[in-house]
Backbone as a chain_set.jsonl record, in Angstrom:
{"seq": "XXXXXXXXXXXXXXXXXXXXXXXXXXXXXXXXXXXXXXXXXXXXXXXXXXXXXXXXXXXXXXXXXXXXXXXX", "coords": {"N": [[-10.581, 41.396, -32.156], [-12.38, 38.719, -31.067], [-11.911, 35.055, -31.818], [-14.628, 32.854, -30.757], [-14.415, 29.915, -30.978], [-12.372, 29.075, -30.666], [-11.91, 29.656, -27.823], [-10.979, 27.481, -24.662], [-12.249, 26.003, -21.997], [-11.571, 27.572, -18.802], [-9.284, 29.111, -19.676], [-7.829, 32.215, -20.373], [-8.79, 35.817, -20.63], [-8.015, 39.016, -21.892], [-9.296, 42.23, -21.488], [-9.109, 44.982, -23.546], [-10.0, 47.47, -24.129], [-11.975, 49.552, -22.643], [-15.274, 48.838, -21.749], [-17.619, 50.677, -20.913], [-20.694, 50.115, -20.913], [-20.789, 47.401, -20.264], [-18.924, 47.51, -17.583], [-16.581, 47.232, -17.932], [-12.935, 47.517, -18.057], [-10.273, 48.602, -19.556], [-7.413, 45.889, -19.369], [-8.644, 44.371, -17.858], [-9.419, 40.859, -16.583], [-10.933, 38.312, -18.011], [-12.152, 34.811, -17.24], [-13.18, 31.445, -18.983], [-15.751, 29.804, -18.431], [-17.243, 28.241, -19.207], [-18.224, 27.1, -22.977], [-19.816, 26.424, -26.051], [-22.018, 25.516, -28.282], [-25.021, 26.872, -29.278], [-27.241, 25.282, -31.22], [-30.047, 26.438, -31.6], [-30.73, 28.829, -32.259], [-28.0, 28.721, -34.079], [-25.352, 29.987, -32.985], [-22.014, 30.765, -31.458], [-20.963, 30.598, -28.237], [-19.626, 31.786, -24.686], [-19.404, 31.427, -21.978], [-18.481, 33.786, -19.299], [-16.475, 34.907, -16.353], [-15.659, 37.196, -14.888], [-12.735, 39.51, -12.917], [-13.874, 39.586, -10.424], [-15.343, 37.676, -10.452], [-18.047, 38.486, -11.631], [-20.621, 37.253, -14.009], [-20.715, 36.903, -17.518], [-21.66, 36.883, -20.509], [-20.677, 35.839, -24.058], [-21.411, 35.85, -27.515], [-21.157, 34.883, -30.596], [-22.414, 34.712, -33.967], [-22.809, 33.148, -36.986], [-23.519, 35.603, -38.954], [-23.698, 37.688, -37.602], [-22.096, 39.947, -36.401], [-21.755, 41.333, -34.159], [-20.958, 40.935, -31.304], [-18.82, 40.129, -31.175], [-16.903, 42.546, -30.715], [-16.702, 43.209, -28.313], [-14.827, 41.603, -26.557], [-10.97, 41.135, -27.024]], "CA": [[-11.736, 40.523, -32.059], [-11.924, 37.198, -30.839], [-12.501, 33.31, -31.984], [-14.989, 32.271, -29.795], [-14.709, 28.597, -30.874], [-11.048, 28.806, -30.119], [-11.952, 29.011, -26.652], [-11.501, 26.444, -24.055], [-12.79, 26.407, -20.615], [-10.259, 27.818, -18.137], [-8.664, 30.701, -20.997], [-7.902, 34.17, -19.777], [-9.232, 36.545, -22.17], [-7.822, 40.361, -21.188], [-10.111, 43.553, -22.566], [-7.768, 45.707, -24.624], [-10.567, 48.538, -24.279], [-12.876, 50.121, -21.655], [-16.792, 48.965, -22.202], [-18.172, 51.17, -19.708], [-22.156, 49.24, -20.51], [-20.636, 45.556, -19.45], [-18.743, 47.597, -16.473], [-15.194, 46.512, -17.983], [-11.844, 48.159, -18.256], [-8.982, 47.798, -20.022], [-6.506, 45.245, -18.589], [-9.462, 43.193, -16.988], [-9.306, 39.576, -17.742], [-12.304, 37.116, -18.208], [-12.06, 33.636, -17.503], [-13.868, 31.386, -19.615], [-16.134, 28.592, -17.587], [-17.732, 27.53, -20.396], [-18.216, 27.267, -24.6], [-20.414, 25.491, -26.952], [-22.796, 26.317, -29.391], [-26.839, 26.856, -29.482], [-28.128, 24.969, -32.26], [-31.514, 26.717, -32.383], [-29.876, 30.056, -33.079], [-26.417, 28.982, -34.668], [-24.491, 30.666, -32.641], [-21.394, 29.776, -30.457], [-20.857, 30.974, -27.18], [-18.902, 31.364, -24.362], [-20.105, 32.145, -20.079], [-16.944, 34.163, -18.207], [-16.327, 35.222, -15.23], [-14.462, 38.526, -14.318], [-11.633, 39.052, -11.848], [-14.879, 39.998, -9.593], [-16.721, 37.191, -10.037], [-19.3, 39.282, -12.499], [-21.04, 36.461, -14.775], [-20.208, 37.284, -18.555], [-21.755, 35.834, -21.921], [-20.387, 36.363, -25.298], [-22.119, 35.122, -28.293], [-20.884, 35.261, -31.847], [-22.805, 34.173, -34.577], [-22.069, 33.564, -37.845], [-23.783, 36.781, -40.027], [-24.027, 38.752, -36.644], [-20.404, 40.354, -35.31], [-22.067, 43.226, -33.056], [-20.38, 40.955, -30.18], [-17.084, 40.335, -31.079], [-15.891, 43.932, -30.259], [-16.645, 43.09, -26.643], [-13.288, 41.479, -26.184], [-9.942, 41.045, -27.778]], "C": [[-11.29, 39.169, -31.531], [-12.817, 35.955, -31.292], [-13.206, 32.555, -31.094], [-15.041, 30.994, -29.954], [-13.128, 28.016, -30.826], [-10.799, 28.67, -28.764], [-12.055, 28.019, -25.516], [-11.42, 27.124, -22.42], [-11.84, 26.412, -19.404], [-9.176, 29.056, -18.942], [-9.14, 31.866, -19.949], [-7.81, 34.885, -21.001], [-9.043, 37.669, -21.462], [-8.742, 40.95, -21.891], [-8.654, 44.405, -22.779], [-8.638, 47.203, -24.144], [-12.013, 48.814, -23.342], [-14.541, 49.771, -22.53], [-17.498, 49.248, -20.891], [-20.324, 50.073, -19.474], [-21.595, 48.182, -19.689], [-19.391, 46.449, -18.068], [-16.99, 46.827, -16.297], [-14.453, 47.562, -18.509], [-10.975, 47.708, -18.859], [-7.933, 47.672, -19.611], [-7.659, 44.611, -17.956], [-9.439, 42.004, -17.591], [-10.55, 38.928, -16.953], [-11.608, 35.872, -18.195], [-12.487, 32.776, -18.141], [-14.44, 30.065, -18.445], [-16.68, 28.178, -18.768], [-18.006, 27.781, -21.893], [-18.067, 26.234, -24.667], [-21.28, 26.362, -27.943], [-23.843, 25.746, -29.339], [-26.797, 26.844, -31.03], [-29.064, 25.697, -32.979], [-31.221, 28.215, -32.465], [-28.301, 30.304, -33.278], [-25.398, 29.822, -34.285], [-22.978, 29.966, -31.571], [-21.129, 31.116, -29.567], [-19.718, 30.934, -26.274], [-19.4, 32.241, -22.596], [-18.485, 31.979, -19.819], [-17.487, 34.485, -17.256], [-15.387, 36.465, -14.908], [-13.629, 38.281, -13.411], [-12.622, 39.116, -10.655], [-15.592, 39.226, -9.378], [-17.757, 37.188, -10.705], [-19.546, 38.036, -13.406], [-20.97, 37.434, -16.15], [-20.802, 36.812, -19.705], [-21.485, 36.492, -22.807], [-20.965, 35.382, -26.49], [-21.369, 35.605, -29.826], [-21.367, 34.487, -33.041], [-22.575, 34.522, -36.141], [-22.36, 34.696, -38.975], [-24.192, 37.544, -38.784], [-22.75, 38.798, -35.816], [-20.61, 41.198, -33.983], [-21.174, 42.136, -31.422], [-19.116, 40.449, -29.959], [-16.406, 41.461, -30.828], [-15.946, 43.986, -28.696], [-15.308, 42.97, -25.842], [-12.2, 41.388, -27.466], [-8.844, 40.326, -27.794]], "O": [[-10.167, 38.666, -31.559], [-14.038, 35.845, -31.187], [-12.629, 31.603, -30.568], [-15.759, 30.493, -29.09], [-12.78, 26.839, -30.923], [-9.913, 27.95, -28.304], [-13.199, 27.623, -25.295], [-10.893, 28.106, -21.897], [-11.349, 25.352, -19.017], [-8.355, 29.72, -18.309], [-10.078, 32.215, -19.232], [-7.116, 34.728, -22.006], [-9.67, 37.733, -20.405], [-9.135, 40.391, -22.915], [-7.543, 44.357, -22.252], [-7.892, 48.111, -23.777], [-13.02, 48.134, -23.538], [-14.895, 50.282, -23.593], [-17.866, 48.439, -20.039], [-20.902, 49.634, -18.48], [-21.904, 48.074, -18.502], [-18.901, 45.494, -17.465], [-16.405, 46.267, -15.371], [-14.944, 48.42, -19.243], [-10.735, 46.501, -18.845], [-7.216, 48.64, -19.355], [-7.088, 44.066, -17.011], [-9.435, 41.872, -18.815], [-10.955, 39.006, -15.793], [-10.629, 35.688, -18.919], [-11.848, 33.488, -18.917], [-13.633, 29.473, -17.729], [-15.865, 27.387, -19.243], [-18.015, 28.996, -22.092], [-17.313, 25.374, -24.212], [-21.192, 27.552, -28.247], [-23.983, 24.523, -29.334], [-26.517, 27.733, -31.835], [-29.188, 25.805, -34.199], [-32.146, 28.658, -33.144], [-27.576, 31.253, -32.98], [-24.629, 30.347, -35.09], [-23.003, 28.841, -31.071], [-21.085, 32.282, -29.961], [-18.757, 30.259, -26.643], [-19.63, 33.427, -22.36], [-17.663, 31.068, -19.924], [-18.704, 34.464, -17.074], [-14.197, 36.24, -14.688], [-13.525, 37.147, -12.944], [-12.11, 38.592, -9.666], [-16.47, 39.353, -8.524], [-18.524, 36.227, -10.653], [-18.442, 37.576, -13.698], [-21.143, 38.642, -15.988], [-20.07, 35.873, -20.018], [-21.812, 37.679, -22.797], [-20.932, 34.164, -26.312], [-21.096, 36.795, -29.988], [-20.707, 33.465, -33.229], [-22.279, 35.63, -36.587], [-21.546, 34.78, -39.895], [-25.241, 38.16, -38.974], [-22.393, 38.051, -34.905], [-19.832, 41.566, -33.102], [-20.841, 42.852, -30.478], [-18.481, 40.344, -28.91], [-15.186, 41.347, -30.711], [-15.273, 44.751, -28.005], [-14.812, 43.684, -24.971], [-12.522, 41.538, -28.644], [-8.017, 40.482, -28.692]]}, "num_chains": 1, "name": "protein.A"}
């Protein structure tokens, strides 16, 4: 899993594990362009970028994990 409020902008984040929905493999790395956190649903965030280019958001909030298994 990962700390999305450990992220800063410019981080290479690899996938460990194939998520065929988001169209990722494992060994692909995400860049991070940006992370902060939405107020009006407590969550923190983080917009990547693939080696492709592909736009990316990860959200992790704090009594909802379903999107930390995204990366690793």
């Amino acid at each position: 899993m990962i700390n999305i409020q450990a992220l800063k902008e410019g981080s290479i984040v690899r996938i460990l594990v194939d998520k065929e929905t988001h169209a990722l493999k494992a060994g692909d790395t995400l860049r991070v362009v940006k992370v902060g956190y939405s107020g009006w649903d407590r969550c923190y965030y983080a917009d990547m970028k693939t080696d492709k280019d592909y736009p990316l958001d990860i959200y992790g909030c704090k009594d909802d994990y379903k999107y930390y298994e995204l990366v690793c």
